[in-house]
Tab-separated table of C-alpha atoms in Angstrom:
chain	number	residue	atom	x	y	z
A	6	MET	CA	29.856	33.162	-36.408
A	7	ALA	CA	30.717	33.142	-32.729
A	8	LYS	CA	28.784	30.718	-30.552
A	9	LYS	CA	26.342	32.467	-28.210
A	10	GLU	CA	27.334	32.336	-24.572
A	11	ARG	CA	24.398	31.098	-22.553
A	12	PHE	CA	24.410	31.542	-18.777
A	13	VAL	CA	23.509	28.730	-16.405
A	14	LEU	CA	21.208	28.598	-13.412
A	15	GLU	CA	22.837	27.447	-10.194
A	16	MET	CA	20.585	25.430	-7.906
A	17	ALA	CA	20.746	25.137	-4.126
A	18	ASP	CA	22.778	21.912	-4.317
A	19	GLY	CA	25.480	23.719	-6.338
A	20	THR	CA	24.542	22.171	-9.675
A	21	LYS	CA	24.773	24.506	-12.666
A	22	VAL	CA	21.906	23.500	-14.920
A	23	ARG	CA	22.152	23.932	-18.670
A	24	ASP	CA	19.047	22.134	-19.904
A	25	LEU	CA	15.496	21.362	-18.857
A	26	ASP	CA	16.178	17.799	-17.689
A	27	ALA	CA	18.905	19.027	-15.326
A	28	LEU	CA	16.607	21.791	-14.054
A	29	LYS	CA	13.920	19.232	-13.210
A	30	GLU	CA	16.382	16.868	-11.565
A	31	HIS	CA	17.937	19.528	-9.320
A	32	PHE	CA	14.861	21.744	-8.992
A	33	ASP	CA	14.426	23.673	-5.766
A	34	VAL	CA	11.606	26.149	-5.339
A	35	GLU	CA	13.561	28.909	-3.601
A	36	SER	CA	16.199	29.171	-6.350
A	37	VAL	CA	13.676	28.998	-9.196
A	38	GLU	CA	11.482	31.648	-7.548
A	39	LYS	CA	14.512	33.928	-7.249
A	40	TYR	CA	15.372	33.451	-10.917
A	41	PHE	CA	11.730	34.107	-11.803
A	42	HIS	CA	11.675	37.437	-9.971
A	43	ASP	CA	14.990	38.693	-11.366
A	44	GLY	CA	14.010	37.675	-14.906
A	45	LYS	CA	16.816	35.160	-15.394
A	46	LEU	CA	14.490	32.166	-15.563
A	47	LEU	CA	12.603	33.579	-18.553
A	48	ILE	CA	15.819	34.559	-20.365
A	49	TRP	CA	17.327	31.110	-19.646
A	50	LEU	CA	14.285	29.461	-21.210
A	51	GLU	CA	14.142	31.786	-24.205
A	52	ASP	CA	17.863	31.379	-24.911
A	53	ARG	CA	17.353	27.600	-25.160
A	54	TYR	CA	14.129	27.822	-27.162
A	55	TYR	CA	11.973	26.235	-24.492
A	56	ASP	CA	9.105	28.266	-25.888
A	57	ASP	CA	6.178	26.504	-24.198
A	58	GLU	CA	7.746	26.806	-20.758
A	59	ALA	CA	8.759	30.421	-21.462
A	60	ASP	CA	5.193	31.336	-22.456
A	61	SER	CA	3.856	29.734	-19.264
A	62	VAL	CA	6.393	31.569	-17.080
A	63	ARG	CA	5.649	34.867	-18.841
A	64	ALA	CA	1.946	34.455	-18.038
A	65	ILE	CA	2.489	34.203	-14.265
A	66	ASN	CA	1.839	37.234	-12.068
A	67	GLY	CA	4.813	37.747	-9.751
A	68	ASN	CA	2.455	38.516	-6.857
A	69	ASP	CA	0.495	35.291	-7.324
A	70	ALA	CA	0.021	33.547	-3.973
A	71	TYR	CA	0.385	30.205	-5.772
A	72	LEU	CA	3.601	31.174	-7.552
A	73	ALA	CA	5.631	28.224	-6.202
A	74	ALA	CA	2.935	25.687	-7.093
A	75	LYS	CA	2.577	27.128	-10.614
A	76	LEU	CA	6.314	27.000	-11.252
A	77	CYS	CA	6.376	23.385	-10.077
A	78	LYS	CA	3.524	22.573	-12.427
A	79	ILE	CA	5.245	24.186	-15.430
A	80	PHE	CA	8.343	22.074	-14.931
A	81	ASP	CA	6.409	18.968	-13.909
A	82	VAL	CA	8.017	18.612	-10.492
A	83	GLU	CA	6.494	18.023	-7.093
A	84	THR	CA	5.587	20.911	-4.858
A	85	PRO	CA	7.091	21.053	-1.343
A	86	GLU	CA	3.631	20.177	-0.043
A	87	ASP	CA	3.559	17.039	-2.218
A	88	ILE	CA	6.961	15.979	-0.949
A	89	GLU	CA	6.020	16.641	2.674
A	90	ARG	CA	2.792	14.696	2.229
A	91	ARG	CA	4.636	11.753	0.687
A	92	ILE	CA	7.107	11.631	3.586
A	93	GLU	CA	4.233	11.744	6.075
A	94	ARG	CA	2.430	8.912	4.260
A	95	LEU	CA	5.618	6.870	4.001
A	96	ASN	CA	6.245	7.147	7.746
A	97	ARG	CA	2.660	6.129	8.390
A	98	LEU	CA	2.979	3.138	6.049
A	99	LYS	CA	6.143	1.979	7.835
A	100	ASN	CA	4.026	1.326	10.930
A	101	TYR	CA	2.529	-1.625	9.069
A	102	THR	CA	5.225	-2.914	6.715
A	103	ASN	CA	8.930	-2.817	5.924
A	104	ASP	CA	8.443	-4.410	2.516
A	105	GLU	CA	10.343	-2.226	0.030
A	106	LYS	CA	8.051	-3.343	-2.808
A	107	ILE	CA	5.167	-1.744	-0.936
A	108	LEU	CA	7.030	1.302	0.375
A	109	VAL	CA	8.107	2.378	-3.124
A	110	ASN	CA	4.431	2.300	-4.103
A	111	VAL	CA	3.330	4.661	-1.329
A	112	ASP	CA	1.462	6.758	-3.919
A	113	LYS	CA	-0.771	3.735	-4.577
A	114	VAL	CA	-1.696	3.258	-0.910
A	115	ALA	CA	-5.129	4.100	0.474
A	116	PHE	CA	-5.370	4.790	4.197
A	117	ASP	CA	-9.085	5.593	4.075
A	118	GLN	CA	-12.055	5.592	1.716
A	119	GLU	CA	-11.267	9.033	0.324
A	120	ASP	CA	-7.761	7.883	-0.610
A	121	LEU	CA	-9.288	4.863	-2.325
A	122	ALA	CA	-11.669	7.074	-4.307
A	123	ASP	CA	-8.752	9.245	-5.468
A	124	LEU	CA	-6.766	6.206	-6.628
A	125	LEU	CA	-9.775	4.801	-8.475
A	126	ASP	CA	-10.307	8.159	-10.176
A	127	GLU	CA	-6.644	8.102	-11.261
A	128	GLY	CA	-7.152	4.694	-12.854
A	129	ILE	CA	-4.632	2.860	-10.663
A	130	ASP	CA	-4.931	-0.878	-11.333
A	131	GLU	CA	-3.094	-2.228	-8.257
A	132	ILE	CA	-4.113	-0.542	-5.009
A	133	TYR	CA	-2.787	-1.144	-1.499
A	134	LEU	CA	-5.367	-0.898	1.297
A	135	CYS	CA	-3.743	-0.053	4.613
A	136	ASN	CA	-5.121	-1.104	7.985
A	137	ASN	CA	-8.707	0.032	7.573
A	138	LYS	CA	-12.116	-1.015	6.287
A	139	PHE	CA	-12.869	-0.058	2.693
A	140	SER	CA	-16.045	-0.192	0.642
A	141	ILE	CA	-15.117	-1.853	-2.659
A	142	PRO	CA	-17.103	-0.639	-5.694
A	143	LEU	CA	-17.972	-3.661	-7.821
A	144	ARG	CA	-18.741	-1.440	-10.814
A	145	VAL	CA	-15.028	-0.593	-11.091
A	146	LYS	CA	-13.479	-3.631	-12.773
A	147	ASN	CA	-9.915	-4.778	-13.480
A	148	LYS	CA	-8.451	-3.996	-10.065
A	149	VAL	CA	-6.214	-5.805	-7.609
A	150	TYR	CA	-6.475	-4.852	-3.946
A	151	ILE	CA	-3.568	-5.746	-1.659
A	152	GLY	CA	-3.910	-5.588	2.107
A	153	VAL	CA	-1.325	-3.992	4.381
A	154	GLY	CA	-1.845	-4.453	8.101
A	155	LYS	CA	-5.361	-5.562	9.004
A	156	SER	CA	-7.486	-4.509	6.046
A	157	ILE	CA	-11.117	-5.391	5.392
A	158	ALA	CA	-12.792	-5.238	2.000
A	159	GLY	CA	-16.423	-4.279	2.450
A	160	ILE	CA	-18.538	-6.010	-0.184
A	161	ARG	CA	-22.190	-5.019	-0.518
A	162	SER	CA	-23.903	-8.064	-1.956
A	163	ASP	CA	-26.499	-10.567	-0.780
A	164	LYS	CA	-24.893	-13.385	-2.820
A	165	PRO	CA	-21.358	-14.529	-3.642
A	166	VAL	CA	-19.666	-12.302	-6.233
A	167	ASP	CA	-17.854	-13.738	-9.250
A	168	PHE	CA	-14.717	-11.633	-8.842
A	169	ASP	CA	-12.971	-13.480	-11.674
A	170	ALA	CA	-15.629	-12.283	-14.120
A	171	LEU	CA	-15.081	-8.721	-12.910
A	172	ASN	CA	-11.311	-9.197	-12.988
A	173	ILE	CA	-11.104	-8.027	-9.381
A	174	GLY	CA	-8.542	-9.657	-7.104
A	175	PHE	CA	-7.700	-9.528	-3.411
A	176	LYS	CA	-4.468	-10.368	-1.603
A	177	ASN	CA	-4.024	-10.474	2.188
A	178	ILE	CA	-7.443	-8.928	2.771
A	179	SER	CA	-10.423	-10.145	4.814
A	180	PHE	CA	-14.037	-9.544	3.807
A	181	ASN	CA	-16.638	-7.902	5.998
A	182	PRO	CA	-18.392	-10.545	8.181
A	183	GLU	CA	-21.756	-10.134	6.426
A	184	TYR	CA	-20.258	-11.022	3.048
A	185	ALA	CA	-17.776	-13.586	4.389
A	186	LYS	CA	-20.708	-15.734	5.569
A	187	LEU	CA	-21.896	-16.029	1.956
A	188	ILE	CA	-18.625	-17.449	0.644
A	189	PRO	CA	-18.573	-21.234	0.308
A	190	ASP	CA	-15.705	-22.735	2.285
A	191	LYS	CA	-13.230	-23.927	-0.349
A	192	ASN	CA	-11.280	-25.803	2.300
A	193	PRO	CA	-13.738	-27.404	4.747
A	194	PRO	CA	-12.432	-29.584	7.601
A	195	LYS	CA	-11.926	-33.272	6.897
A	196	ILE	CA	-13.961	-35.323	9.371
A	197	LEU	CA	-13.310	-38.937	10.305
A	198	GLY	CA	-15.172	-40.093	13.379
A	199	ASN	CA	-14.247	-37.793	16.244
A	200	THR	CA	-11.143	-36.515	14.439
A	201	ALA	CA	-11.087	-33.377	12.286
A	202	GLU	CA	-8.294	-31.620	10.430
A	203	VAL	CA	-7.968	-28.557	8.231
A	204	THR	CA	-5.105	-26.825	6.412
A	205	THR	CA	-4.611	-23.088	6.083
A	206	THR	CA	-1.864	-20.491	5.561
A	207	ILE	CA	-0.467	-17.902	7.969
A	208	ILE	CA	-1.143	-14.453	6.526
A	209	ASN	CA	0.410	-12.217	9.186
A	210	ARG	CA	3.386	-10.340	7.746
A	211	ALA	CA	5.449	-11.151	10.855
A	212	GLY	CA	4.217	-14.717	11.237
A	213	ILE	CA	3.143	-15.980	14.652
A	214	HIS	CA	5.211	-14.161	17.256
A	215	ASP	CA	5.044	-14.765	21.016
A	216	LYS	CA	1.942	-12.653	21.622
A	217	LEU	CA	-0.045	-14.282	18.814
A	218	ALA	CA	1.161	-17.748	19.753
A	219	SER	CA	-0.106	-17.168	23.300
A	220	ALA	CA	-3.489	-16.094	21.935
A	221	PHE	CA	-3.630	-19.199	19.720
A	222	VAL	CA	-2.726	-21.523	22.624
A	223	LYS	CA	-5.338	-19.855	24.839
A	224	LYS	CA	-8.003	-20.400	22.191
A	225	ALA	CA	-6.891	-24.009	21.620
A	226	CYS	CA	-7.134	-24.657	25.364
A	227	SER	CA	-10.770	-23.528	25.335
A	228	PHE	CA	-11.702	-26.762	23.522
A	229	LYS	CA	-11.943	-30.195	25.124
A	230	SER	CA	-10.373	-32.003	22.165
A	231	ASP	CA	-6.724	-32.931	21.913
A	232	ILE	CA	-5.325	-30.449	19.360
A	233	LYS	CA	-2.111	-30.564	17.382
A	234	ILE	CA	-0.617	-28.329	14.718
A	235	SER	CA	1.570	-29.625	11.923
A	236	ALA	CA	3.997	-27.722	9.672
A	237	LYS	CA	7.349	-28.326	7.978
A	238	GLY	CA	7.063	-32.048	8.678
A	239	LYS	CA	6.724	-31.505	12.414
A	240	THR	CA	3.627	-32.013	14.583
A	241	VAL	CA	3.339	-30.487	18.060
A	242	ASP	CA	0.790	-29.961	20.825
A	243	ALA	CA	-1.182	-26.811	19.953
A	244	LYS	CA	-1.976	-26.265	23.641
A	245	SER	CA	1.708	-25.910	24.533
A	246	LEU	CA	3.260	-22.493	23.862
A	247	MET	CA	6.776	-23.884	24.134
A	248	MET	CA	6.086	-26.641	21.606
A	249	LEU	CA	4.234	-24.315	19.247
A	250	MET	CA	7.165	-21.901	19.063
A	251	THR	CA	9.575	-24.683	18.067
A	252	ILE	CA	7.988	-24.886	14.608
A	253	GLY	CA	8.875	-21.333	13.568
A	254	LEU	CA	5.531	-20.217	12.202
A	255	ALA	CA	6.578	-17.771	9.506
A	256	PRO	CA	4.455	-15.725	7.041
A	257	ASN	CA	2.903	-17.738	4.163
A	258	LEU	CA	3.602	-21.028	5.971
A	259	GLU	CA	1.022	-23.753	5.388
A	260	VAL	CA	-0.134	-25.388	8.619
A	261	THR	CA	-2.523	-28.223	9.413
A	262	ILE	CA	-4.670	-28.217	12.537
A	263	ILE	CA	-5.701	-31.637	13.837
A	264	ALA	CA	-8.221	-32.161	16.635
A	265	LYS	CA	-9.509	-35.344	18.247
A	266	GLY	CA	-12.433	-35.292	20.631
A	267	GLU	CA	-16.066	-34.381	21.071
A	268	ASP	CA	-15.692	-30.807	19.778
A	269	SER	CA	-13.013	-31.505	17.156
A	270	GLN	CA	-14.882	-30.015	14.171
A	271	LYS	CA	-15.687	-26.827	16.023
A	272	ALA	CA	-12.103	-26.597	17.257
A	273	VAL	CA	-10.391	-26.828	13.854
A	274	THR	CA	-12.953	-24.512	12.249
A	275	GLU	CA	-12.586	-21.770	14.838
A	276	LEU	CA	-8.801	-22.076	15.036
A	277	LYS	CA	-8.563	-21.888	11.232
A	278	ASN	CA	-10.791	-18.808	11.220
A	279	PHE	CA	-8.590	-17.328	13.942
A	280	ILE	CA	-5.505	-17.754	11.753
A	281	ASP	CA	-7.304	-16.552	8.622
A	282	SER	CA	-8.394	-13.382	10.418
A	283	GLY	CA	-4.780	-12.544	11.159
A	284	PHE	CA	-5.368	-13.515	14.804
A	285	SER	CA	-7.552	-10.413	14.993
A	286	GLU	CA	-4.273	-8.468	15.070
């Protein structure tokens, strides 16, 4: 018995598709719509015994205003609108990060509260919160929230929350001021006479660049105490921009602030908070 000759569908990129996987990989709406209208798409499916897809295509009205979207849904591919939206979101995300690990997860990024609600409804476990303030629902457990840019997690509670018990985690995110005041300081300044020191970590994705260093020096100069900053085995005058920049204050670098004088405790506390806030960037 002679083997049946089955025709192929040629896509816009020149690929001649012979099976469903190839159709999905090289799918373009214009070509598939054309093959739908001339009947070739249905025959192509029937010839290869893709019965479920053939039944779905057969049920579509050719005059349907949502024809393109329905064809995309049948073959489980993104609509042009989905692709355009993803590109728009990706370009927006690039304003805040160049981290490829984050960029490839653009579909898990919330830019506003509505985005966050959609991701929670989808059951996404690891959600990126981008440069905005978000209300975090404590009733939704087993989530990790990762900050991109300057992100604030709004927590509605009049007492500290046991996030470990809820299996809720936060990375690179600040809390709203009302809740932050309730959190016990796990790293209080060490006080010895009129000397105080505290250690913290730089959270800014770009570290301390010239503009931030200037802001830090300006704040340090507002205190009467002698203030130094120590990192990588080097200690310099925190009131000198030139000296501060010699350390190379990179992201995730641990630094120690040391102050000696009448307002030393206030100085190290406020400078630590300044760093922990991302320099209010």
